[in-house]
Short mmCIF file of C-alpha atoms in Angstrom, two decimals:
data_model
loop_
_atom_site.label_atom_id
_atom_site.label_comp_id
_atom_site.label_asym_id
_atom_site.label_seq_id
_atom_site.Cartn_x
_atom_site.Cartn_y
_atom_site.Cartn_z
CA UNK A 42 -5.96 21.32 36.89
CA UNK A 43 -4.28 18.73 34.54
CA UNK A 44 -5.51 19.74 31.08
CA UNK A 45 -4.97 16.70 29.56
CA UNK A 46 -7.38 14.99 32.08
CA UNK A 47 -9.57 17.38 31.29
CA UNK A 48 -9.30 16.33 27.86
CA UNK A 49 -9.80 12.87 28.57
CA UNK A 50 -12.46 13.01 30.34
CA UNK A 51 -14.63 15.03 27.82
CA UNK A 52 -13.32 12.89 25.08
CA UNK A 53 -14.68 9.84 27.28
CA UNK A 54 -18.11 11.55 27.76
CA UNK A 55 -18.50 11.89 24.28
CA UNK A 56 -16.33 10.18 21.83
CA UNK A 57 -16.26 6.69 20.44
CA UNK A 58 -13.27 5.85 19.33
CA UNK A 59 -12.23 3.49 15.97
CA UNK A 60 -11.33 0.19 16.08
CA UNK A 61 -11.27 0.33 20.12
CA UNK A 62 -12.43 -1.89 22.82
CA UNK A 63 -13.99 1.71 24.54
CA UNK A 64 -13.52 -0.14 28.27
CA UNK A 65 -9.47 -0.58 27.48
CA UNK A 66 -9.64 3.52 28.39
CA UNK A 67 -10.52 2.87 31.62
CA UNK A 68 -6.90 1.83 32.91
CA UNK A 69 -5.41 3.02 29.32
CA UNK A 70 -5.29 7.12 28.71
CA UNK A 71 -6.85 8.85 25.78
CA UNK A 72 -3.25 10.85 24.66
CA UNK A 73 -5.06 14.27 23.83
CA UNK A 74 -3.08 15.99 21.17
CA UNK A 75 -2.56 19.77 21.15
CA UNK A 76 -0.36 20.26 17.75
CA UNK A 77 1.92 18.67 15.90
CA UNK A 78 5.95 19.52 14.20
CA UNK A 79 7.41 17.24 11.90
CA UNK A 80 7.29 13.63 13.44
CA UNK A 81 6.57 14.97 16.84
CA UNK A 82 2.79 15.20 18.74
CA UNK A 83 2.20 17.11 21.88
CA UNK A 84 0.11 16.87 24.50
CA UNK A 85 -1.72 19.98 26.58
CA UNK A 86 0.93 18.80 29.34
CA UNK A 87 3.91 19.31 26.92
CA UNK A 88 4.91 15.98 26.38
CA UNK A 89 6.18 15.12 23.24
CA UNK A 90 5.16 11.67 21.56
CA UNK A 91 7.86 10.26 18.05
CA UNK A 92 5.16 9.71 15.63
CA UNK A 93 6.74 6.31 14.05
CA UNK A 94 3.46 5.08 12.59
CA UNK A 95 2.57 8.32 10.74
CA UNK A 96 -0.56 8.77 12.22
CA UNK A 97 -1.99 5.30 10.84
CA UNK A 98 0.46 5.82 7.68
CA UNK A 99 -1.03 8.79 6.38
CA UNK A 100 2.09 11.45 7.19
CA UNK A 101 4.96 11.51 5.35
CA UNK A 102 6.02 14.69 5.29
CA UNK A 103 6.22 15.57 9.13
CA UNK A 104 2.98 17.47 11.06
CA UNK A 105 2.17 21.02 10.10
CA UNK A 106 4.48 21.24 7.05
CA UNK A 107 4.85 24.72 5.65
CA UNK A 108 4.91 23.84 1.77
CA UNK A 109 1.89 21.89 2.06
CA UNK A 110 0.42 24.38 5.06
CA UNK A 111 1.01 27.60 2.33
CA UNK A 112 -0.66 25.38 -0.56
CA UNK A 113 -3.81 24.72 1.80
CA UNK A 114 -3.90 28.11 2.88
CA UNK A 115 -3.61 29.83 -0.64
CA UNK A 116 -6.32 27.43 -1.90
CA UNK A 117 -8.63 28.46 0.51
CA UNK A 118 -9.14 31.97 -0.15
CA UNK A 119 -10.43 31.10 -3.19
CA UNK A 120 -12.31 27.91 -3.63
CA UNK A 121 -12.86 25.26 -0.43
CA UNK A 122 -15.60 23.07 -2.73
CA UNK A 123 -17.46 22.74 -5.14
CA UNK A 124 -19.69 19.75 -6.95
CA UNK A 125 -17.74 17.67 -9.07
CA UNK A 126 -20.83 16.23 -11.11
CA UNK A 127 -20.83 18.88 -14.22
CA UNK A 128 -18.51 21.40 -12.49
CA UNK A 129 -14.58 20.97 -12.19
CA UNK A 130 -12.25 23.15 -10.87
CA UNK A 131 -8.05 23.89 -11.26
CA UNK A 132 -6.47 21.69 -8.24
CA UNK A 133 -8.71 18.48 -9.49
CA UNK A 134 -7.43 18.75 -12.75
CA UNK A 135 -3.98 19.52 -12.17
CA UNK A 136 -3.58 16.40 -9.85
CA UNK A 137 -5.79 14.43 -12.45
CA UNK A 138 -3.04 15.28 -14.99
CA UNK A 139 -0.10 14.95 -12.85
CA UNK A 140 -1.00 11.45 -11.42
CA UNK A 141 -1.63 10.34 -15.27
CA UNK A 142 2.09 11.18 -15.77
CA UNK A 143 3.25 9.33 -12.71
CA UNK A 144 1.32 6.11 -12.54
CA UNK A 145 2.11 3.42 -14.76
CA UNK A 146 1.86 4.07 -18.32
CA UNK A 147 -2.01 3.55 -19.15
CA UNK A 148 -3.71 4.29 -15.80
CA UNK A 149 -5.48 7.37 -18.15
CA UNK A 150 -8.17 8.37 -15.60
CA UNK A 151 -8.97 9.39 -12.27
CA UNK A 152 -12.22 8.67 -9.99
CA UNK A 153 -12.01 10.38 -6.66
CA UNK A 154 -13.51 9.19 -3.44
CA UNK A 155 -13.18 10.71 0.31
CA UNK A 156 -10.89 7.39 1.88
CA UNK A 157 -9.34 4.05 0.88
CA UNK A 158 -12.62 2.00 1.99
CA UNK A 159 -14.57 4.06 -0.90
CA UNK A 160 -11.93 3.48 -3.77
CA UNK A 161 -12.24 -0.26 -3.45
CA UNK A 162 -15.71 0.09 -2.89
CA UNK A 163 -15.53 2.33 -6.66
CA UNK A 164 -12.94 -0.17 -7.89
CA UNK A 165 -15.24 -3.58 -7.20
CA UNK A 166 -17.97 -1.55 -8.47
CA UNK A 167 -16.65 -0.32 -11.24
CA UNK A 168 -14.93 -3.51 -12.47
CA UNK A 169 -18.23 -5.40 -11.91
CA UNK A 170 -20.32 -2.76 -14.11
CA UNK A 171 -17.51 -2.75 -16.48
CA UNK A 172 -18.25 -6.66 -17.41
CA UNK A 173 -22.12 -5.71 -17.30
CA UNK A 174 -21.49 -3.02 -19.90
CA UNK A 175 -19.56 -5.21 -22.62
CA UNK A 176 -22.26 -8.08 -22.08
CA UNK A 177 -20.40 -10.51 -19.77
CA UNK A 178 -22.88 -9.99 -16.29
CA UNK A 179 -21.74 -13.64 -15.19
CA UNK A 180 -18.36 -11.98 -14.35
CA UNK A 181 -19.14 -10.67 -10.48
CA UNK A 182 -17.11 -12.94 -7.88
CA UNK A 183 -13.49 -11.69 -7.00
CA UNK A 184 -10.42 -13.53 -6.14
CA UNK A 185 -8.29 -12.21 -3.49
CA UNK A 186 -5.22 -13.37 -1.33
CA UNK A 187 -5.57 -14.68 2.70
CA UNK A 188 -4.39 -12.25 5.23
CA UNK A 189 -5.63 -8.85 3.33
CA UNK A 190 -7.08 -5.58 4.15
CA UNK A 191 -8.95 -3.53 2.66
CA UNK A 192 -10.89 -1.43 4.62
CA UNK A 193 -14.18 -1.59 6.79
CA UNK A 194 -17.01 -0.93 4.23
CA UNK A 195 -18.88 -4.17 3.74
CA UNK A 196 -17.54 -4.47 -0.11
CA UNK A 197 -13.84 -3.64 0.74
CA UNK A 198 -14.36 -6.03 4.26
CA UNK A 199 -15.90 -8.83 1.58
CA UNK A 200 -12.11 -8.46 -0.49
CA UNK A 201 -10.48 -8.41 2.74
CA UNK A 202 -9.51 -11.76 5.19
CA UNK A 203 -8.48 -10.38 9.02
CA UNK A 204 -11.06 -12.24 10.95
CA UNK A 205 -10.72 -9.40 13.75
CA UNK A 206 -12.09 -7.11 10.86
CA UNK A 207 -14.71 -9.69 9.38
CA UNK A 208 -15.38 -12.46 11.06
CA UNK A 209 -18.84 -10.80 13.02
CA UNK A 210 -20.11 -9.47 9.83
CA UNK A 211 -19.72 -12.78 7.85
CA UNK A 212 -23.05 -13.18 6.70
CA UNK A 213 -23.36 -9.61 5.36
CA UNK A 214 -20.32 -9.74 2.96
CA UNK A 215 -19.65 -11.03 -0.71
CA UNK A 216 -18.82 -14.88 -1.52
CA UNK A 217 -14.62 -14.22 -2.01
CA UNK A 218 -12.68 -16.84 -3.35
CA UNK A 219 -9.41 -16.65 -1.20
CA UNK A 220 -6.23 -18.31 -2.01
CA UNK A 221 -3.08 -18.63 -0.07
CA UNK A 222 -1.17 -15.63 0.10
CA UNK A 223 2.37 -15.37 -0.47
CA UNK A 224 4.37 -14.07 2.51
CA UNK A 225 7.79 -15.00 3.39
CA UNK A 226 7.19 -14.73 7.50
CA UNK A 227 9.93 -16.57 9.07
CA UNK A 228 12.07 -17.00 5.77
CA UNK A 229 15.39 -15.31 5.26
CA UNK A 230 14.46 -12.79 2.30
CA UNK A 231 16.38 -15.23 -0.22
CA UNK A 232 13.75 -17.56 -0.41
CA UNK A 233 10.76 -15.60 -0.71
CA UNK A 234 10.59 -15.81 -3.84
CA UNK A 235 10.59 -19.51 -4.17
CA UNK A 236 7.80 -19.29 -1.30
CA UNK A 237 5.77 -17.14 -3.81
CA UNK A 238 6.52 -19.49 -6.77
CA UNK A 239 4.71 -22.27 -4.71
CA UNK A 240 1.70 -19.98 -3.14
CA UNK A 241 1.36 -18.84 -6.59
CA UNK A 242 0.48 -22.58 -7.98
CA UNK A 243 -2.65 -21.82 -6.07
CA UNK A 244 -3.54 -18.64 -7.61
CA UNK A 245 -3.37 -20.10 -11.00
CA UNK A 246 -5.32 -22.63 -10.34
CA UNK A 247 -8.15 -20.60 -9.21
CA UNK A 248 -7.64 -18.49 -11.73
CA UNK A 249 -8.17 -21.53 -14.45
CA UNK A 250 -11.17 -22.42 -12.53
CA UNK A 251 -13.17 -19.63 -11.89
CA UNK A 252 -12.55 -17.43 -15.24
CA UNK A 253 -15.87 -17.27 -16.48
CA UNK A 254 -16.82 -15.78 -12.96
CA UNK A 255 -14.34 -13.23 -11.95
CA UNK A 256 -14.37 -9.93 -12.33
CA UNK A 257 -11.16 -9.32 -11.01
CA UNK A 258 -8.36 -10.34 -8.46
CA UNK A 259 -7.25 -7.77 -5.88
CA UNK A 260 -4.50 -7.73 -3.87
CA UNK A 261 -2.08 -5.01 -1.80
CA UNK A 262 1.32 -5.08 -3.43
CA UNK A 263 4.38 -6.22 -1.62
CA UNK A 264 3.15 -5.59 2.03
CA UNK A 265 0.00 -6.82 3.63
CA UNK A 266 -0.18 -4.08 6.33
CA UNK A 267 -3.18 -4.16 8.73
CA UNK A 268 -2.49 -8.26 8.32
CA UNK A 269 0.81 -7.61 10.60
CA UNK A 270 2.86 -5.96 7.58
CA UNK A 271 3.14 -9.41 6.21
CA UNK A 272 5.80 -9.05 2.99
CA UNK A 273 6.17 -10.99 -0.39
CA UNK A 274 8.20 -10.35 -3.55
CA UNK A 275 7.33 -7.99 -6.64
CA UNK A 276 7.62 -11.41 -8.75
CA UNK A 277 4.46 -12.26 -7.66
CA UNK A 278 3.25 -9.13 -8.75
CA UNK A 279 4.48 -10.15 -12.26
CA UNK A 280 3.56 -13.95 -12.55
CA UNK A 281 -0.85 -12.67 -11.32
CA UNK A 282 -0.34 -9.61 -14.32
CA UNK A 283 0.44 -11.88 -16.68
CA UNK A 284 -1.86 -14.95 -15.55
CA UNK A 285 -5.26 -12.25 -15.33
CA UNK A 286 -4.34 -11.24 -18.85
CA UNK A 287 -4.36 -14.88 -20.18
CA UNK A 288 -7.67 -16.00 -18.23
CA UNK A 289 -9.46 -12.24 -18.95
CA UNK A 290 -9.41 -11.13 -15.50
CA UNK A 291 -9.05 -7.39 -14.32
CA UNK A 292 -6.02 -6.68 -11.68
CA UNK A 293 -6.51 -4.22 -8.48
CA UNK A 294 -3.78 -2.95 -6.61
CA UNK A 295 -4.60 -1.96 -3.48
CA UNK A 296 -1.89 0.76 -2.67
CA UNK A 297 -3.51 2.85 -0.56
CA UNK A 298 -0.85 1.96 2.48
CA UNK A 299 1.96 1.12 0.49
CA UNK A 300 1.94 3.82 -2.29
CA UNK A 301 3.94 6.97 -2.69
CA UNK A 302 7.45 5.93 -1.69
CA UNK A 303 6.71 3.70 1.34
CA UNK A 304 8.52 0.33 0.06
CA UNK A 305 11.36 2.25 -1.90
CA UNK A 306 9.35 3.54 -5.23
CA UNK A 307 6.88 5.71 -5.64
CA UNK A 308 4.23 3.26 -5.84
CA UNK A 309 4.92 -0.53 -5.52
CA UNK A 310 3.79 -2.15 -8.88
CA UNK A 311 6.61 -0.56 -10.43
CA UNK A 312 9.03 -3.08 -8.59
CA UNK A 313 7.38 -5.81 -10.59
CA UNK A 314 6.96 -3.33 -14.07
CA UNK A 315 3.62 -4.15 -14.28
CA UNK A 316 0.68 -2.00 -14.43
CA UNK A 317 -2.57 -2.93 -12.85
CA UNK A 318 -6.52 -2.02 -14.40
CA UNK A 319 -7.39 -0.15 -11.49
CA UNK A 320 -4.30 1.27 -9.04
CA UNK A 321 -6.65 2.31 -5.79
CA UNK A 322 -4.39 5.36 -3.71
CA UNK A 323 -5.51 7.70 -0.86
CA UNK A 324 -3.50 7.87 3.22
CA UNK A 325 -0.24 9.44 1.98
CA UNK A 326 -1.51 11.20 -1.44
CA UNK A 327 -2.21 14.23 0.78
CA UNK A 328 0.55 14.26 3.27
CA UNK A 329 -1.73 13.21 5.58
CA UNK A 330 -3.63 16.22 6.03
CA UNK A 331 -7.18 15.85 4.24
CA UNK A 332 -9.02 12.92 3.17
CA UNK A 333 -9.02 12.00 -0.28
CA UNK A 334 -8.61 8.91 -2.08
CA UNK A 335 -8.47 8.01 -6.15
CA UNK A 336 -9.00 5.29 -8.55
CA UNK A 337 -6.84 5.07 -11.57
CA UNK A 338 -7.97 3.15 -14.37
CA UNK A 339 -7.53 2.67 -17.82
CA UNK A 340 -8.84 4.10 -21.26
CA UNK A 341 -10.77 0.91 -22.29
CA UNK A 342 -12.65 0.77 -18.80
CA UNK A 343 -13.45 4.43 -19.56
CA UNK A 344 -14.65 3.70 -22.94
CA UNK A 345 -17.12 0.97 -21.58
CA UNK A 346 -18.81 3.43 -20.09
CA UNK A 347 -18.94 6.18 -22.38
CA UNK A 348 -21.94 6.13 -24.27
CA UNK A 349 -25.89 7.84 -24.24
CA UNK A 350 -27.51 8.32 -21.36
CA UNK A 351 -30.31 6.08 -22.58
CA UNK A 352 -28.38 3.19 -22.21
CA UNK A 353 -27.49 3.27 -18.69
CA UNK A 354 -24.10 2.66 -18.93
CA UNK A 355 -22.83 5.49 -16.66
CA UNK A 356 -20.64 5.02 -13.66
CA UNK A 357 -23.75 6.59 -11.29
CA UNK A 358 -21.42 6.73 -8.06
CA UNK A 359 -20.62 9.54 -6.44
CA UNK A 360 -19.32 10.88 -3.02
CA UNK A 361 -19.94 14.55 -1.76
CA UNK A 362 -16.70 15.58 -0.99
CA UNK A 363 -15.66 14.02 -4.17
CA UNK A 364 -12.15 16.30 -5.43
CA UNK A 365 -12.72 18.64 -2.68
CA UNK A 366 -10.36 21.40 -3.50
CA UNK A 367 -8.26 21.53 -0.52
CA UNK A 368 -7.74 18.05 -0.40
CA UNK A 369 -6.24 18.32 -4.18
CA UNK A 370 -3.93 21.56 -3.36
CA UNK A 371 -2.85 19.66 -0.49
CA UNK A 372 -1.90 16.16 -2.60
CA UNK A 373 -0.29 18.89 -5.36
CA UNK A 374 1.81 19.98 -2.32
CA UNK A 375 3.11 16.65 -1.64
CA UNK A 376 3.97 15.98 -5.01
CA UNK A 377 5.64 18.83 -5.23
CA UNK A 378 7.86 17.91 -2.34
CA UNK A 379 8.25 14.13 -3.86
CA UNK A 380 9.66 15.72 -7.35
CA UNK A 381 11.39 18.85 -5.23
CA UNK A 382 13.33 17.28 -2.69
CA UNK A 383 14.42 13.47 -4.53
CA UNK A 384 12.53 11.63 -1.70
CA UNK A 385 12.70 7.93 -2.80
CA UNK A 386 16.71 8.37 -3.13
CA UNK A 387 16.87 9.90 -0.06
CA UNK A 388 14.43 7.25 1.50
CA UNK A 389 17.38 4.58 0.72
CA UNK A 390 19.58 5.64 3.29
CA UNK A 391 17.00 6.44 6.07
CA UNK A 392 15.69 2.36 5.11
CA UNK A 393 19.21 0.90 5.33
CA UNK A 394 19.52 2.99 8.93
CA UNK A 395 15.96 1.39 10.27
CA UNK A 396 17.24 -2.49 8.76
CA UNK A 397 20.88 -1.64 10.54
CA UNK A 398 18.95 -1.06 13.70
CA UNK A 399 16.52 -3.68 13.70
CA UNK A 400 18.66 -6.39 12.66
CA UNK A 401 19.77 -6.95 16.42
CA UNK A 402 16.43 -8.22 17.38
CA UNK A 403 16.53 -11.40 14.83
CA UNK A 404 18.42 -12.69 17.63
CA UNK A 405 15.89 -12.07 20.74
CA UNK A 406 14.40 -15.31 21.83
CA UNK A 407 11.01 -14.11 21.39
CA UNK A 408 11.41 -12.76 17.48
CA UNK A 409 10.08 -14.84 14.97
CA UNK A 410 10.76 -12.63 12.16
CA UNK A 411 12.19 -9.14 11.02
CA UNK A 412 11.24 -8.07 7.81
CA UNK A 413 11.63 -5.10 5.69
CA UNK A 414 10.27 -3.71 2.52
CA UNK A 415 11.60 0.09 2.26
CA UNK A 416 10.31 2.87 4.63
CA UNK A 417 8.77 -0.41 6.38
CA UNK A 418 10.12 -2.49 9.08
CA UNK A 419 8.50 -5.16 11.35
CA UNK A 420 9.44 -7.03 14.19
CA UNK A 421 6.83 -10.54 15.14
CA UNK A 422 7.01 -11.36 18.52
CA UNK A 423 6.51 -15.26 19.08
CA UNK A 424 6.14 -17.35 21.86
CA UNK A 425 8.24 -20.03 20.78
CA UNK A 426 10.69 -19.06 18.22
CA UNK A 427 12.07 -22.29 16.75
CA UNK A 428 8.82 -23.30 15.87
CA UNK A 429 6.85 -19.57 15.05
CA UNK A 430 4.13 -20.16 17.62
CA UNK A 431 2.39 -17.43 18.39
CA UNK A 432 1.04 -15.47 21.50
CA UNK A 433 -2.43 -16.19 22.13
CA UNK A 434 -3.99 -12.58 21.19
CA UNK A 435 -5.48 -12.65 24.27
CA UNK A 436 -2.06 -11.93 26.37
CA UNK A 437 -1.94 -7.95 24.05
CA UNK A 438 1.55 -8.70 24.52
CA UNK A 439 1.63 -5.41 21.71
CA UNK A 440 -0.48 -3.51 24.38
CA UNK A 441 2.67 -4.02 26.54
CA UNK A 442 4.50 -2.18 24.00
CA UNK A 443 2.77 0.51 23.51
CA UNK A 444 2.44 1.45 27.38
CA UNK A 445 5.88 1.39 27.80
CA UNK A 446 6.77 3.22 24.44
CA UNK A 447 4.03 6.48 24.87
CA UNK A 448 5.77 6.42 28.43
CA UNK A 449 8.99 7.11 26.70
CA UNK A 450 7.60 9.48 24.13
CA UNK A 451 7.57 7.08 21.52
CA UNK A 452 3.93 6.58 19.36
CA UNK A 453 4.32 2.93 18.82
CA UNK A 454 1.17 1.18 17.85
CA UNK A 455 1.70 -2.79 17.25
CA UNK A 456 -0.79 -4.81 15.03
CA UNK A 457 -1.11 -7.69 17.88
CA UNK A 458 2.29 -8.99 18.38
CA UNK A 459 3.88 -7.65 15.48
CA UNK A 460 5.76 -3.80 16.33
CA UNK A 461 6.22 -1.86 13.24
CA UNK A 462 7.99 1.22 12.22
CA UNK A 463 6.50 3.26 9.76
CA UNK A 464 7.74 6.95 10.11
CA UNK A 465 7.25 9.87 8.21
CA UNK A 466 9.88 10.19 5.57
CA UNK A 467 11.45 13.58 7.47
CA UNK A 468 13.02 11.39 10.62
CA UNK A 469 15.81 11.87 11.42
CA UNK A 470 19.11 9.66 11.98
CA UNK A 471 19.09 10.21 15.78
CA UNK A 472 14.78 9.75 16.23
CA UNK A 473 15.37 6.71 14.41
CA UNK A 474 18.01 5.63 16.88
CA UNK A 475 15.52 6.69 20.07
CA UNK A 476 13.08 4.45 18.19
CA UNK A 477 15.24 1.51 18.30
CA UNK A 478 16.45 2.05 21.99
CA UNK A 479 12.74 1.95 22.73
CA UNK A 480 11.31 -1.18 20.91
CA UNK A 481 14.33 -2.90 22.44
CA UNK A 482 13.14 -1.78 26.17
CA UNK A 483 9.44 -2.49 24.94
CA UNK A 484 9.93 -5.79 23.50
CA UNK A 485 11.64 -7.22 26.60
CA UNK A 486 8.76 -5.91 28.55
CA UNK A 487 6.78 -7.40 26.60
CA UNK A 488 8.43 -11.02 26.72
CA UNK A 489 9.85 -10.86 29.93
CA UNK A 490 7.02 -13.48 31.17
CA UNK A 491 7.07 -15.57 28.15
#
């Protein structure tokens, strides 16, 4: 008997898969996964399947690493969890302490949570109750940017603006002010900036406007990932820093998709030298192995909350996996390997391979746009190129893809008509090169109707 259609079929019995149309699996497989090595899955068949999107950008390291593997392993003989409300414990602290040193210069404190969707859900929170505590309670709307993400929570889905994510639960979610966002789709890179100079007009304006109201803008630095890996410049980055300080707003960066070394630094704010008042991480801080997700913030949002019990100023949130020790000896792991093995320089030349290979496809008749911010690369496919019109969403022209690529061995996973590569940092020259071959095959599969 086939075991992977044994698989299947209990998976199908069972299972209910995330963000999935469950009735797609009736002509489309479930890909049951046996084990992993380095950027490669396999099936119970044998078949072997490129990981390019990192297992929904969580793996950067490759599958089964043994530095990380050893770190997990040696932490579990001796503590797997413990509370972290009055009790603490080595790993917690160490990565408490280590993040301090490589965040941006003020981000003094850590708040752990079990995925992204909970840090912004502790960020909003926390920002809002921050406001409370120093007397200013009219401060509770946020400002974000059109075209964000994130997460699925109802607060995080309030902050975010993919109507596939939140158009059905409209009427459960915040009242958002939303302002243009910034992206340079279908510009040569030169003029982005000038693109964000005029989006950013916008910004200040509701900034001026709604001061006395906001707690806080939040936005996802540089790349706008489950929006289609829409990409702006770090200026932008710089010009909302500077304009928050002036009208007393706080600043969230959401890099929980584009931190640790996946658009060329470590995290993404330092391309604009500017440090945010709460810097929201999680997907790659543990090589992708365990959940765990953190919110950095800064001594005087600490100190707002310090103070007698009596006065009901405490931060009273709280997860129960909160700084689960494995999850911590597997983040000190990874940045171990970050600090051991020079990953951002050596991230330069595998990003200058994937741009060498995609640029090619700016010249297919049905790519609107190739863009590129580090370790990621996206290719739009369009229906009309001189004038950017879409596919109608209906057509899963991406769904095209992605049959053809898993029948090549190849894991990719478009967001609707955009195909992205996001691998794990351990790729090599020649999987990058199999990559390319097959996003060429798939996107004229895709098209070849059009």
């Amino acid at each position: 008997m086939n075991r992977n259609s044994d698989w299947m079929q209990r998976d199908l019995a069972s299972l209910w898969h995330p963000c999935t149309q469950m009735k797609d699996h009736e002509t489309l497989p479930v890909v049951p996964i046996r084990r992993g090595r380095g950027v490669w899955l396999e099936d119970f068949e044998g078949q072997r399947y490129l990981d390019i999107v990192s297992s929904w950008w969580v793996n950067v390291f490759g599958h089964a690493n043994p530095r990380i593997n050893a770190r997990i392993k040696s932490q579990l003989d001796e503590l797997e969890h413990v509370i972290l409300s009055g009790f603490t414990h080595q790993p917690v602290i160490e990565l408490s302490e280590r993040l301090g040193r490589l965040a941006p210069e003020g981000l003094g404190h850590c708040f752990y949570a079990d995925n992204g969707s909970s840090a912004i859900e502790v960020a909003l929170k926390m920002s809002y109750h921050y406001w409370r505590n120093v007397g200013q309670p009219q401060k509770r709307r946020f400002l974000t940017i059109t075209n964000g993400y994130h997460g699925e929570t109802l607060g995080a889905l309030a902050v975010g603006d993919v109507g596939l994510y939140t158009d059905t639960y409209r009427s459960l979610l915040l009242d958002v002010i939303k302002v243009a966002a910034p992206d340079g789709f279908g510009l040569p890179r030169e003029q982005w900036v000038e693109q964000a100079r005029a989006r950013f007009a916008e910004m200040e304006q509701a900034l001026a406007r709604h001061a006395d109201e906001l707690s806080a803008v939040i936005v996802e630095p540089l790349i706008q990932c489950a929006g289609g890996m829409r990409m702006y410049p770090p200026e932008y980055l710089t010009w909302l820093r500077e304009a928050c300080d002036r009208h007393g707003v706080h600043l969230i960066f959401d890099e929980i998709a584009v931190g640790f070394g996946r658009t060329g630094t470590l995290f993404a704010c330092e391309q604009a030298g500017v440090r945010p008042d709460f810097l929201c991480l999680s997907k790659a801080l543990t090589g992708g192995y365990l959940p765990l997700s953190v919110v950095m913030t800064t001594d005087e949002i600490y100190a707002a909350f310090y103070d007698d019990y009596e006065t009901l100023k405490a931060f009273l949130h709280s997860h129960s996996y909160t700084g689960n020790p494995l999850a911590c000896a597997a983040a000190l792991a990874t940045l171990d390997i970050f600090e051991q093995d020079d990953v951002i320089t050596a991230n330069r030349g595998k990003a200058a391979l994937m741009g060498r290979l995609a640029e090619p496809l700016r010249d297919h008749p049905h790519v609107g746009d190739v863009r590129q911010t580090g370790m990621v690369l996206a290719i739009e496919m369009v229906k009309e190129k001189s004038s950017l019109t879409p596919y109608d969403f209906r057509e899963r022209r991406g769904l095209r893809v992605f049959r053809h690529a898993i029948s090549r061995g190849v894991m990719l996973r478009p967001l609707g008509n955009v195909i992205y590569w996001m691998p794990p940092y351990v790729i090599s020259d020649e999987e990058l090169e199999l990559v390319a071959e097959v996003t060429r095959e798939g996107l004229e599969i895709a098209t070849a109707d059009a």
